[in-house]
Short mmCIF file of C-alpha atoms in Angstrom, two decimals:
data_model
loop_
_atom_site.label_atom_id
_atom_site.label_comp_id
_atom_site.label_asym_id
_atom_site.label_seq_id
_atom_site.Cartn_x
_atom_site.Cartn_y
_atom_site.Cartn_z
CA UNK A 21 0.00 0.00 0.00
CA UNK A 22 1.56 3.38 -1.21
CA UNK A 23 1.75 5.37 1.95
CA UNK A 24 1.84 9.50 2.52
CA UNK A 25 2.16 10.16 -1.75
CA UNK A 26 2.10 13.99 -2.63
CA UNK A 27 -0.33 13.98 -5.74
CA UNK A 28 1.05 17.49 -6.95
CA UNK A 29 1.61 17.76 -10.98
CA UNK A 30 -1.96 17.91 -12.15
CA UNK A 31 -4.06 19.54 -9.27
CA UNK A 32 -4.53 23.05 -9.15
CA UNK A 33 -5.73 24.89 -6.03
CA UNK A 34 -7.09 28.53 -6.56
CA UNK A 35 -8.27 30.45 -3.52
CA UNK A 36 -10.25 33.82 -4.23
CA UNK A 37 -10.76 35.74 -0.98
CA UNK A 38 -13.87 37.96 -0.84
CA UNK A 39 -15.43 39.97 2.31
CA UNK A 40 -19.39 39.15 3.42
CA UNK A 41 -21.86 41.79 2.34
CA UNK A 42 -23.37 44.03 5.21
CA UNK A 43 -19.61 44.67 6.31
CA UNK A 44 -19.63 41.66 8.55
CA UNK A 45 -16.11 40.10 9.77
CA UNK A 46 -17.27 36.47 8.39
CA UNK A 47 -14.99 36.00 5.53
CA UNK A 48 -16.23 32.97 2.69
CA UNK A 49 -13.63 31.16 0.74
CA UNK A 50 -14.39 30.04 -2.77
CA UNK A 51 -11.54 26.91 -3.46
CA UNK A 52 -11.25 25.12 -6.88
CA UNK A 53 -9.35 21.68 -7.10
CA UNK A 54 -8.68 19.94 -10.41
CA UNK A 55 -7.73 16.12 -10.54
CA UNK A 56 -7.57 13.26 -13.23
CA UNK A 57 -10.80 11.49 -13.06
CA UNK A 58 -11.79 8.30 -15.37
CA UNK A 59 -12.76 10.15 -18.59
CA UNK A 60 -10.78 13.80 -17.89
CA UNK A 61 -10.42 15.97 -15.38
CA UNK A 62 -12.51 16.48 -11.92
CA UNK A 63 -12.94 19.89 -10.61
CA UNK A 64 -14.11 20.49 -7.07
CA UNK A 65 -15.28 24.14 -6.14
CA UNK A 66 -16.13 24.52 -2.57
CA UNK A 67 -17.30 27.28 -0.28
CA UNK A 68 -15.95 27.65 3.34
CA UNK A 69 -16.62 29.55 5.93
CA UNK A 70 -15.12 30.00 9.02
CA UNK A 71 -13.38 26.56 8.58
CA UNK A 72 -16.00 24.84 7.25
CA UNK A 73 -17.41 23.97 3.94
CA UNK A 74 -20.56 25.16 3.55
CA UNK A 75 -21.05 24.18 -0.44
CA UNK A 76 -19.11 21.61 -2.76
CA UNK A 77 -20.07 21.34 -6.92
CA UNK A 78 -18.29 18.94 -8.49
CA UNK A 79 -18.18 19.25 -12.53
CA UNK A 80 -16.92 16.17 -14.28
CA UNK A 81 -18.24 15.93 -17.65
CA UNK A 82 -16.59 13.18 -18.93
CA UNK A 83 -16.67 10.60 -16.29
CA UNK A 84 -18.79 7.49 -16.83
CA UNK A 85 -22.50 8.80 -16.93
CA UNK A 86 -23.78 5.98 -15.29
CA UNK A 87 -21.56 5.30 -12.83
CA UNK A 88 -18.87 8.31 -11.95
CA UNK A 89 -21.26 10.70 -13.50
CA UNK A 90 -24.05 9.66 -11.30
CA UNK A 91 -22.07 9.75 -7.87
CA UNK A 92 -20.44 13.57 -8.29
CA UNK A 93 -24.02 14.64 -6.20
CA UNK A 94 -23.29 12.06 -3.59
CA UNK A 95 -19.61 12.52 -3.39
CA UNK A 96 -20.34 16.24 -3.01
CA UNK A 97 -22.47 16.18 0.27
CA UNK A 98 -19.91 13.89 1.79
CA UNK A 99 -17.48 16.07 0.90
CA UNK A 100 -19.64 18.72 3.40
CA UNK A 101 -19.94 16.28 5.87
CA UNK A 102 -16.40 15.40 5.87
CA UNK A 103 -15.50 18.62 5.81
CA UNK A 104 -12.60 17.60 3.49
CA UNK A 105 -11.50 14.88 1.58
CA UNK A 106 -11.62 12.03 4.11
CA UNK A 107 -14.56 10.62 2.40
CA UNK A 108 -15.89 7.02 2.01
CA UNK A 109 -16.44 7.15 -1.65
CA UNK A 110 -19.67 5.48 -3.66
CA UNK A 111 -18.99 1.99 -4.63
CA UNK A 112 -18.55 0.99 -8.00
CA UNK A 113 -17.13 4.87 -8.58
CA UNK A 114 -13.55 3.87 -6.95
CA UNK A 115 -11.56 6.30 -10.05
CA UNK A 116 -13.85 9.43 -10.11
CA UNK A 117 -13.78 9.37 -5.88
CA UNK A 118 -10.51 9.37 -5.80
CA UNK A 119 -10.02 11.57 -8.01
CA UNK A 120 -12.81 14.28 -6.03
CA UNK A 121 -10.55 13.16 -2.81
CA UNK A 122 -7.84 14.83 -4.72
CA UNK A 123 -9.49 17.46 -6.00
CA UNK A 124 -10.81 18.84 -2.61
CA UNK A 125 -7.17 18.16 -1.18
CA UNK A 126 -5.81 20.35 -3.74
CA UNK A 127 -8.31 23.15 -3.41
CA UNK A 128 -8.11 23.05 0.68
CA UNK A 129 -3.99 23.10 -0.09
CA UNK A 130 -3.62 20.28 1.68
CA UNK A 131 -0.99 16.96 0.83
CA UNK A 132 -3.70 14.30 -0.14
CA UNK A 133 -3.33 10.86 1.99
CA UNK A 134 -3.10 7.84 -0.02
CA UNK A 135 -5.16 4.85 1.48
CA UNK A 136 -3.59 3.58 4.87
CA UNK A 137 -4.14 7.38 5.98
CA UNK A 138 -7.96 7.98 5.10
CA UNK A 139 -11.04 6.01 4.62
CA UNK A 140 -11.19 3.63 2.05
CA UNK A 141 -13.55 3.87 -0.71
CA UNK A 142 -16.86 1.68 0.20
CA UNK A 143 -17.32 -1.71 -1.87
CA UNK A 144 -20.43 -3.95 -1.89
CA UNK A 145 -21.08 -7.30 -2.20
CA UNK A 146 -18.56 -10.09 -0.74
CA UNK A 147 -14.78 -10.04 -1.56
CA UNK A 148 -14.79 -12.33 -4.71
CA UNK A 149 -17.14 -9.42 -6.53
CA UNK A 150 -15.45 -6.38 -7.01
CA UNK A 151 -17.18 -3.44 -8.57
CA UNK A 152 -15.10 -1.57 -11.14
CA UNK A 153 -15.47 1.29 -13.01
CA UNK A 154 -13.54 1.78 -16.17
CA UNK A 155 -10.20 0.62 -16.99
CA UNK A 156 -9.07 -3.03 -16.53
CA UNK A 157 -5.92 -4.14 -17.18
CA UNK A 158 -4.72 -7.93 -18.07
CA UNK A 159 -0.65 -8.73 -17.60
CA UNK A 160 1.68 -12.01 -17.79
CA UNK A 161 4.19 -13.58 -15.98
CA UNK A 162 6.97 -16.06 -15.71
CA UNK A 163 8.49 -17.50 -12.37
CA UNK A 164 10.10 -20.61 -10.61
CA UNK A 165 7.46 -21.30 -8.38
CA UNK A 166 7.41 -25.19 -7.57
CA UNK A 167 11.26 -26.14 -7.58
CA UNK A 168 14.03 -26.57 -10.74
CA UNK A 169 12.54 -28.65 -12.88
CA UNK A 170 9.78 -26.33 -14.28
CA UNK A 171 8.56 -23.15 -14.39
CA UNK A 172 5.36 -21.07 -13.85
CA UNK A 173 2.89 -18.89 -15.98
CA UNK A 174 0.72 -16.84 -14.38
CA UNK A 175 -1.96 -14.10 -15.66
CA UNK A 176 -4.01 -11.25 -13.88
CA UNK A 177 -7.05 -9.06 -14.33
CA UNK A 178 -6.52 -6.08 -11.91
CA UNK A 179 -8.11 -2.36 -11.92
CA UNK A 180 -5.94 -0.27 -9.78
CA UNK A 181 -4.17 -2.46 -7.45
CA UNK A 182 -7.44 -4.87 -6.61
CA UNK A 183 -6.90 -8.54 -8.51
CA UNK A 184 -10.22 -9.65 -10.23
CA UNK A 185 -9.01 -12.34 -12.11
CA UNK A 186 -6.22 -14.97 -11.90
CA UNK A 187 -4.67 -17.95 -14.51
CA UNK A 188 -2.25 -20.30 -13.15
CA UNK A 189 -0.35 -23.07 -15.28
CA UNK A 190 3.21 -24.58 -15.50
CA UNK A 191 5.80 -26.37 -17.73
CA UNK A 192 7.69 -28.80 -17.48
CA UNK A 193 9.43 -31.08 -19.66
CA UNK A 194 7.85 -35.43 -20.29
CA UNK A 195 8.30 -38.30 -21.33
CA UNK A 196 7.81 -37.97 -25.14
CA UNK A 197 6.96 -41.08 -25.37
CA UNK A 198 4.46 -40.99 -22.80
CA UNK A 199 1.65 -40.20 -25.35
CA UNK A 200 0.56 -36.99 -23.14
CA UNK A 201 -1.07 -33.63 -24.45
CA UNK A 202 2.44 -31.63 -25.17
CA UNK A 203 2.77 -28.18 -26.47
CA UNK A 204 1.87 -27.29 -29.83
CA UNK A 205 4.26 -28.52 -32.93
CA UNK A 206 6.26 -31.15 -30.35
CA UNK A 207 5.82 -33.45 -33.00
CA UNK A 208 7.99 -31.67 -35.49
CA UNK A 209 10.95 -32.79 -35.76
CA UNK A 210 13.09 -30.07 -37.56
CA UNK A 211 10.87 -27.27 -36.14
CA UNK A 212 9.82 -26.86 -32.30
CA UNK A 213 10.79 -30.31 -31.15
CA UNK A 214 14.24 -29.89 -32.65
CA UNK A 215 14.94 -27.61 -29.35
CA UNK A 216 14.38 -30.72 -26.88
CA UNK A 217 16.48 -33.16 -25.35
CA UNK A 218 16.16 -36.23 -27.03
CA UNK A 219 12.92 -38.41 -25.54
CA UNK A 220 11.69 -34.83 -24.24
CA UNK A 221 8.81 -33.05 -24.46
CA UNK A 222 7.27 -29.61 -22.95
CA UNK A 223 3.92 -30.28 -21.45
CA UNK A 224 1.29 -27.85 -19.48
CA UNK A 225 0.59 -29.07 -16.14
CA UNK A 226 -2.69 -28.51 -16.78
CA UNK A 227 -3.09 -30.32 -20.11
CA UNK A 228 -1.69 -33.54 -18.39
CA UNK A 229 -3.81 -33.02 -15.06
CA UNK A 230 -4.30 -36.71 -14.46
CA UNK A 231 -1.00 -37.72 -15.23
CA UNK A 232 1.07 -34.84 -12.89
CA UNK A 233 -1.94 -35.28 -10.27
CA UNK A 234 -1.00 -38.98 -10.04
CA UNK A 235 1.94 -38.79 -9.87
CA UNK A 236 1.57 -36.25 -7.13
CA UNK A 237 -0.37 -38.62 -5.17
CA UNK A 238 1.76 -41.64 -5.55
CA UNK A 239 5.05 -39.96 -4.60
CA UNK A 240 3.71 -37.19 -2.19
CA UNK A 241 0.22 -38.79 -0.92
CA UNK A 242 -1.58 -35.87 -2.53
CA UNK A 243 -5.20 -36.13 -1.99
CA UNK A 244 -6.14 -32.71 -4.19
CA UNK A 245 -5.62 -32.70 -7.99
CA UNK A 246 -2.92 -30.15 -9.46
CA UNK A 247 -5.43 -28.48 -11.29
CA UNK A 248 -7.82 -28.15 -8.12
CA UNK A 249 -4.82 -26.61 -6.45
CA UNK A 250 -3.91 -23.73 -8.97
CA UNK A 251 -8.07 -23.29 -8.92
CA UNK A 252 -7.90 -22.50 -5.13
CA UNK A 253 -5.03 -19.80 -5.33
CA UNK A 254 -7.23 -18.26 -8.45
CA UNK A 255 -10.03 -18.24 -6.37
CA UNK A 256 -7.61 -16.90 -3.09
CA UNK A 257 -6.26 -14.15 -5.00
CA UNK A 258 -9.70 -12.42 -6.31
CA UNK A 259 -10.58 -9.21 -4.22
CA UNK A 260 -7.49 -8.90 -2.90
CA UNK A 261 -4.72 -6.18 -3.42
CA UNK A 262 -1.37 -6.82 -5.14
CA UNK A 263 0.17 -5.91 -2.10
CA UNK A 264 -2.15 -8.40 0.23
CA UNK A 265 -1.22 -11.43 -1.65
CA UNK A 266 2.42 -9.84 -1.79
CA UNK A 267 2.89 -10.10 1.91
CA UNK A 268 1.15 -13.37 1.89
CA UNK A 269 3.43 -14.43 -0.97
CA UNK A 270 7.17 -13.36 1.35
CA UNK A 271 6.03 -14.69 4.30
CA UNK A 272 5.66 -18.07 6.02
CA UNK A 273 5.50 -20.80 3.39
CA UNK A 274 3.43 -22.51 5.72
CA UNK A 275 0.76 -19.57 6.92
CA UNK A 276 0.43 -19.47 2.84
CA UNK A 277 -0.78 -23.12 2.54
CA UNK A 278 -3.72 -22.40 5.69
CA UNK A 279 -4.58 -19.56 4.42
CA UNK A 280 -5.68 -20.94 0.86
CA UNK A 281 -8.90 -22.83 1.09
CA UNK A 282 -8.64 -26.07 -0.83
CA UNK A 283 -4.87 -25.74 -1.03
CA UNK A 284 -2.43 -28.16 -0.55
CA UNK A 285 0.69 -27.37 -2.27
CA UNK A 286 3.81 -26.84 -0.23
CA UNK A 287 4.51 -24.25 -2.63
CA UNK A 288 1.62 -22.06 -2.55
CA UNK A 289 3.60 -19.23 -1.43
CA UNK A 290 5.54 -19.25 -4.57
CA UNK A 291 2.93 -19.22 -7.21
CA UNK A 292 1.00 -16.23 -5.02
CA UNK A 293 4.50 -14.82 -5.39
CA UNK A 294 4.31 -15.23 -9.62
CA UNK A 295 0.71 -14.18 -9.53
CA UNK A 296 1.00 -10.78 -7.62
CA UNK A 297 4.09 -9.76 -10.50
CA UNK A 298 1.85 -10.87 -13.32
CA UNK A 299 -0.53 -8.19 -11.54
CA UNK A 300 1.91 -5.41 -11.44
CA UNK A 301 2.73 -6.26 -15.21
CA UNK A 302 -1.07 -5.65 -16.04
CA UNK A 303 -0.62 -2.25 -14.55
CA UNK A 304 2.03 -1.22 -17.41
CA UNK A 305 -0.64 -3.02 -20.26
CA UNK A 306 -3.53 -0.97 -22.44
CA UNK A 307 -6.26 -0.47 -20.35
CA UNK A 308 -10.14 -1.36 -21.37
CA UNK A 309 -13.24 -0.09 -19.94
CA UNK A 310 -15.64 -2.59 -18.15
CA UNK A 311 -18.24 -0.98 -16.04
CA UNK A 312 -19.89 -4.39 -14.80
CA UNK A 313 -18.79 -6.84 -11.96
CA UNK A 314 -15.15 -8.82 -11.94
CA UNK A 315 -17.94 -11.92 -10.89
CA UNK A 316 -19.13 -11.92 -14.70
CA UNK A 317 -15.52 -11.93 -16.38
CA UNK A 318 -14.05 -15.32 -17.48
CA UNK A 319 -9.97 -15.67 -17.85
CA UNK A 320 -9.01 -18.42 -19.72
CA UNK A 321 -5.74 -19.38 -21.91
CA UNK A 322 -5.08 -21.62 -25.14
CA UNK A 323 -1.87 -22.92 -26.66
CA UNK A 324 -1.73 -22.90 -30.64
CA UNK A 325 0.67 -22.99 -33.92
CA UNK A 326 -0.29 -19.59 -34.51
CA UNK A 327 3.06 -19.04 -36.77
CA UNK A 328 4.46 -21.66 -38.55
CA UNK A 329 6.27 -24.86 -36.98
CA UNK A 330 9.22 -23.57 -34.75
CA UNK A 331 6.99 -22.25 -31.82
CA UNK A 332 4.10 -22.05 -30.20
CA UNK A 333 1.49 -19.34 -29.27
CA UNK A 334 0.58 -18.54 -26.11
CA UNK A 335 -3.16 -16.78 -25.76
CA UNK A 336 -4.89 -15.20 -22.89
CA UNK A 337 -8.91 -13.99 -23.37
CA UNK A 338 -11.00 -12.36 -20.53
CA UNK A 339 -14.50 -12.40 -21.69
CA UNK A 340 -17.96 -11.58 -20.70
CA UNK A 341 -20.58 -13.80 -22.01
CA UNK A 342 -20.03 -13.74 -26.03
CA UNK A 343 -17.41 -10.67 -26.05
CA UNK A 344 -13.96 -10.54 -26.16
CA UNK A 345 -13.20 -7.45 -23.00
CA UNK A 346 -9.12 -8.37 -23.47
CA UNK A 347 -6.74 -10.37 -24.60
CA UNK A 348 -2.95 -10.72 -24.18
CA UNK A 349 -0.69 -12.99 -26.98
CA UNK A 350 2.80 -14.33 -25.97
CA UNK A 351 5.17 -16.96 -27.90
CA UNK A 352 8.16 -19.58 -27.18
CA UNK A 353 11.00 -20.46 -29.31
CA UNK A 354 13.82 -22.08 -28.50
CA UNK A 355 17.26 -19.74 -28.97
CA UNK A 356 20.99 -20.78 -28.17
CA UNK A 357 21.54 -20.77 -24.79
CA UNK A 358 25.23 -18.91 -25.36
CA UNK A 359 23.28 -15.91 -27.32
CA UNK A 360 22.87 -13.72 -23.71
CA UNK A 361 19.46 -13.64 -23.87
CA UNK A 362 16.40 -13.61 -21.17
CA UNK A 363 15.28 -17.38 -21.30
CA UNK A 364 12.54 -19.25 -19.19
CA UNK A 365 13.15 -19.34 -15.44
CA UNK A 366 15.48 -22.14 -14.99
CA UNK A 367 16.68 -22.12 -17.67
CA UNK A 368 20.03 -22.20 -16.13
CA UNK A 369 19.24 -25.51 -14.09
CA UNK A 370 21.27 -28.53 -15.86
CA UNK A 371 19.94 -31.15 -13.87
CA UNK A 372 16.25 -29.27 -13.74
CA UNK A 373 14.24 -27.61 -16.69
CA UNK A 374 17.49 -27.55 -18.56
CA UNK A 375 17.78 -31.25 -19.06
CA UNK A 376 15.10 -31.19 -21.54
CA UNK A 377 16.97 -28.90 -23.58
CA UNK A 378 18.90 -30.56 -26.66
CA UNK A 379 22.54 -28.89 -26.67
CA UNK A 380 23.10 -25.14 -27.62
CA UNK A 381 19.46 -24.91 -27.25
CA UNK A 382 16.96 -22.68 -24.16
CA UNK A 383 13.32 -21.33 -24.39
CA UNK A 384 12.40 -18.27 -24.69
CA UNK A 385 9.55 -15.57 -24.66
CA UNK A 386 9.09 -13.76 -27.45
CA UNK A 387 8.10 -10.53 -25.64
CA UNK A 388 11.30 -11.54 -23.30
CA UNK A 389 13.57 -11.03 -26.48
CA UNK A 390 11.22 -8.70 -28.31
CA UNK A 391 14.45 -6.61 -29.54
CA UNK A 392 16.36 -9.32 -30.47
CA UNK A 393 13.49 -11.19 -32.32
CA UNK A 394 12.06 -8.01 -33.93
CA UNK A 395 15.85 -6.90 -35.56
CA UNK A 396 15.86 -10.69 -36.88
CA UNK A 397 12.33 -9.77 -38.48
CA UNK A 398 14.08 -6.79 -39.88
CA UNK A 399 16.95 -8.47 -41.57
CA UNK A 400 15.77 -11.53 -42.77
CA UNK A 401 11.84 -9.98 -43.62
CA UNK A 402 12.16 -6.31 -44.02
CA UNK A 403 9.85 -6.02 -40.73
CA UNK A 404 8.80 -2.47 -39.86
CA UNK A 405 6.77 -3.43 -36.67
CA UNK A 406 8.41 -4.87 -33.48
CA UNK A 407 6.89 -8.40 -32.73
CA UNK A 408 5.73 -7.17 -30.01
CA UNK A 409 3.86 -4.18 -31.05
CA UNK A 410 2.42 -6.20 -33.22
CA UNK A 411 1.20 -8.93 -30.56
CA UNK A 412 -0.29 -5.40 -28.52
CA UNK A 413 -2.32 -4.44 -32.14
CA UNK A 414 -3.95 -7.71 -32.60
CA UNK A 415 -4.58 -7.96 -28.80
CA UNK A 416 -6.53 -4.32 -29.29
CA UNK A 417 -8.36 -5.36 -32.62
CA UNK A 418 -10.04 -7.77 -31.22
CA UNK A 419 -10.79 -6.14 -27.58
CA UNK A 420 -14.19 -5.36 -27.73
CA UNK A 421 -15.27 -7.58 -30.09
CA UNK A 422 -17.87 -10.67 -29.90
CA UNK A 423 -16.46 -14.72 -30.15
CA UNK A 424 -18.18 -14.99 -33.11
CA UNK A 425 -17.04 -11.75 -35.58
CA UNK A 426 -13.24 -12.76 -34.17
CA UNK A 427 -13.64 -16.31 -34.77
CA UNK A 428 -14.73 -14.81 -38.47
CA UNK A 429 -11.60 -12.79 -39.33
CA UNK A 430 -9.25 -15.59 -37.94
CA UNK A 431 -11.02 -18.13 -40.35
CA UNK A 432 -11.38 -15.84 -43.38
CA UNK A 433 -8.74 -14.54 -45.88
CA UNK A 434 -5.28 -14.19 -44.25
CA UNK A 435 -4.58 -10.45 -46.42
CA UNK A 436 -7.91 -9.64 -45.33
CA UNK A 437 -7.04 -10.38 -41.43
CA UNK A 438 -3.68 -8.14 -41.81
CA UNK A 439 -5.73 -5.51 -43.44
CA UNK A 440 -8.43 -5.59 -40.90
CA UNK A 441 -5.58 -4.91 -37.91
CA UNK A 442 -4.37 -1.77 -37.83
CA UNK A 443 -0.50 -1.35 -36.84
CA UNK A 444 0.01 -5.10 -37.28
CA UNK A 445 1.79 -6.32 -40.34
CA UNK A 446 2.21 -10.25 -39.17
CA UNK A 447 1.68 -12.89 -42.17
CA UNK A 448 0.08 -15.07 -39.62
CA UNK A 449 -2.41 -12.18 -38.03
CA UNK A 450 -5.56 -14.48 -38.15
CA UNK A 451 -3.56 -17.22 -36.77
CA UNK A 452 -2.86 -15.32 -33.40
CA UNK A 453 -6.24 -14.34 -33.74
CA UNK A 454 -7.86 -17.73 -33.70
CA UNK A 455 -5.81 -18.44 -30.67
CA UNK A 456 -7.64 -16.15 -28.70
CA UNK A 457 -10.89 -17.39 -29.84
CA UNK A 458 -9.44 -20.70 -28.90
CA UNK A 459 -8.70 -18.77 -25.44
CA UNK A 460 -12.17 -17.40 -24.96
CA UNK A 461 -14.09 -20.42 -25.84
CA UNK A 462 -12.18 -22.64 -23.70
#
């Protein structure tokens, strides 16, 4: 939790001093704060006398009608009750109240008091529904949760610093001959299998649940299934603030594990730990507005063969019933290991993830080596458009937009899919599109 931050660039606070008619000694203030609301800027003009405030207007013509719009009246008679900015906000309106908090701290001339320092904004309903008004935010990322011989992927939905969605998953290397669900284009010899060990294969945990959940209970006497475990901490997580799961995630590994219903992994600390950086990723990702409740969004992810035979696609979709409210695309190659660049998380293990490497050979995110990636696009296909800008342009096309009309464009002409996507110049466009759709169906 931010503590004692100085919001100063931005606010304005204009005092005009006038005398009382009648030649009285009572002097009235009229104050004017200006703050960043949702959709522009909040300004708070208040009358004081004596001390107190005796009138508050709040104009905000480009907040949320609805929602931030609707609550200015409200927020303005606590303001008069409160006699300041130490209000309790209208739930569902957390952005514009904050932002008439700072407003009224500007125009009083006063340092505005983040949240440990003044009362927090009201919410409704029970902890796993958390009202939101505009922008949500969706981010990735990759850790070494559960030991050396994998490593974790974890998404999050968050709007501020509240997490209203969570995806867990992991990978780690099989069997090949096992006959288990592995990643897209394992089978391909001198493409995306030509990066593993030989009788290796990368698997998601979660596409061979029955196999890593019996093996689980045969070596470790597990009595909850893998995937039942990375449900609980998705449930856990929901409601709570980056920083609460955070705290959760450095401290006792043990206090973790009780405080997870339905939870048995010894390392529950660890993927909290993977789940609250994906969060603070999301807060450095385009932004969407969603005006409903986190309880109707749905997070899933899909693997694919988006582009060609030497990786595979990673997709993320948060949707609400038939639309598409965001989506996030990531993808893993396999680079040499001597080339200096950002691989998986243990990567570096040799008798761990690493032994499923063939020689010379270490996996890598795309968006991990976007620079190195996009200057081979350059070279070898006269690419103008980073890969990852290019992942971000598809991701906004199709924000906003229903199953059905994206499921269209990925299965229609390919020239027409690149045309359709502004800023995105990828031969394979509708294939990273279908991967979402493959992501949101799921």
């Amino acid at each position: 939790m931010k503590k004692n931050r100085i919001i100063g660039l931005g606010l304005s606070a204009v005092m005009v001093l006038s005398l009382a008619a009648c030649g009285e000694k009572t002097q009235a203030e009229t104050l004017t704060g200006t703050a960043k609301g949702y959709g522009g800027d909040v300004t708070v003009t208040l009358t004081r006398e004596d001390g107190k405030i005796t009138a508050c207007s709040i104009e905000g013509k480009d907040e949320t009608e609805a929602i931030g719009g609707a609550a200015l009246e409200t927020l303005a008679e606590q303001v008069k009750t409160a006699n300041g900015y130490a209000i309790d906000g209208v739930s569902g309106a957390t952005v514009t109240s904050k932002a008439v908090m700072k407003a009224v701290a500007a125009a009083l001339g006063e340092e505005y008091q983040d949240e440990e320092t003044q009362k927090p904004v009201a919410s409704a309903g029970p902890a796993a529904i958390v009202p939101v008004e505009g922008g949500i935010q969706l981010g990735l990322a990759y850790g070494a949760a559960h030991g050396t011989k994998c490593f974790t992927e974890a998404y999050a939905v968050v709007k501020d610093d509240t997490i209203i969605a969570a995806y867990v998953d992991e990978f780690q290397f099989v069997d090949s001959a096992a006959g288990l669900n592995v990643v897209p284009n394992s089978d391909v010899a001198d493409g995306f299998a030509a990066g593993y060990a030989e009788g290796k294969a990368l698997a998601s945990k979660r596409a061979v649940n029955d196999y890593y959940s019996k093996n689980m209970a045969e070596k470790g006497g597990s009595t909850v299934a893998l995937l039942d475990n990375f449900k609980a901490i998705e449930t856990y997580v929901v409601g709570k603030t980056i920083a609460e799961v955070e705290t959760l995630a450095g401290g006792d590994k043990q206090a973790a594990i009780d405080a997870v219903s339905g939870c048995t992994l010894a390392d529950t600390a660890g993927y909290l730990g993977v789940i609250a950086q994906a969060a603070k990723n999301a807060q450095t990702t385009q932004a969407v507005e969603f005006t409903g409740d986190s309880s109707a969004l749905k997070l899933n992810v899909a693997y694919g063969a988006a582009h060609g035979t030497k990786c595979f696609t990673a997709a993320a979709a948060v949707t609400e019933g038939d639309k598409i409210v965001l989506s996030y695309i990531d993808e893993f190659q396999f680079v040499a290991s001597d080339a200096g660049l950002e691989t998986v998380p243990n990567s570096d293990v040799a008798d761990g993830f690493a032994a499923g490497y063939a020689e010379g050979k270490a996996l890598a995110s795309k968006r991990a080596v976007a620079d190195y990636y996009s200057q081979n696009m350059s070279e070898k296909g006269g690419a103008t458009v980073r890969i990852d800008d290019n992942f971000n342009a598809i991701q906004n096309h199709v924000n906003g937009m229903t199953v059905a009309d994206a499921k269209a464009l990925a299965e229609g002409d390919k020239q027409a899919a690149i045309d359709a996507v502004s800023g995105a110049t990828l031969a394979d466009t509708n294939g990273y599109i279908g991967v979402i759709v493959a992501a949101a169906e799921g």
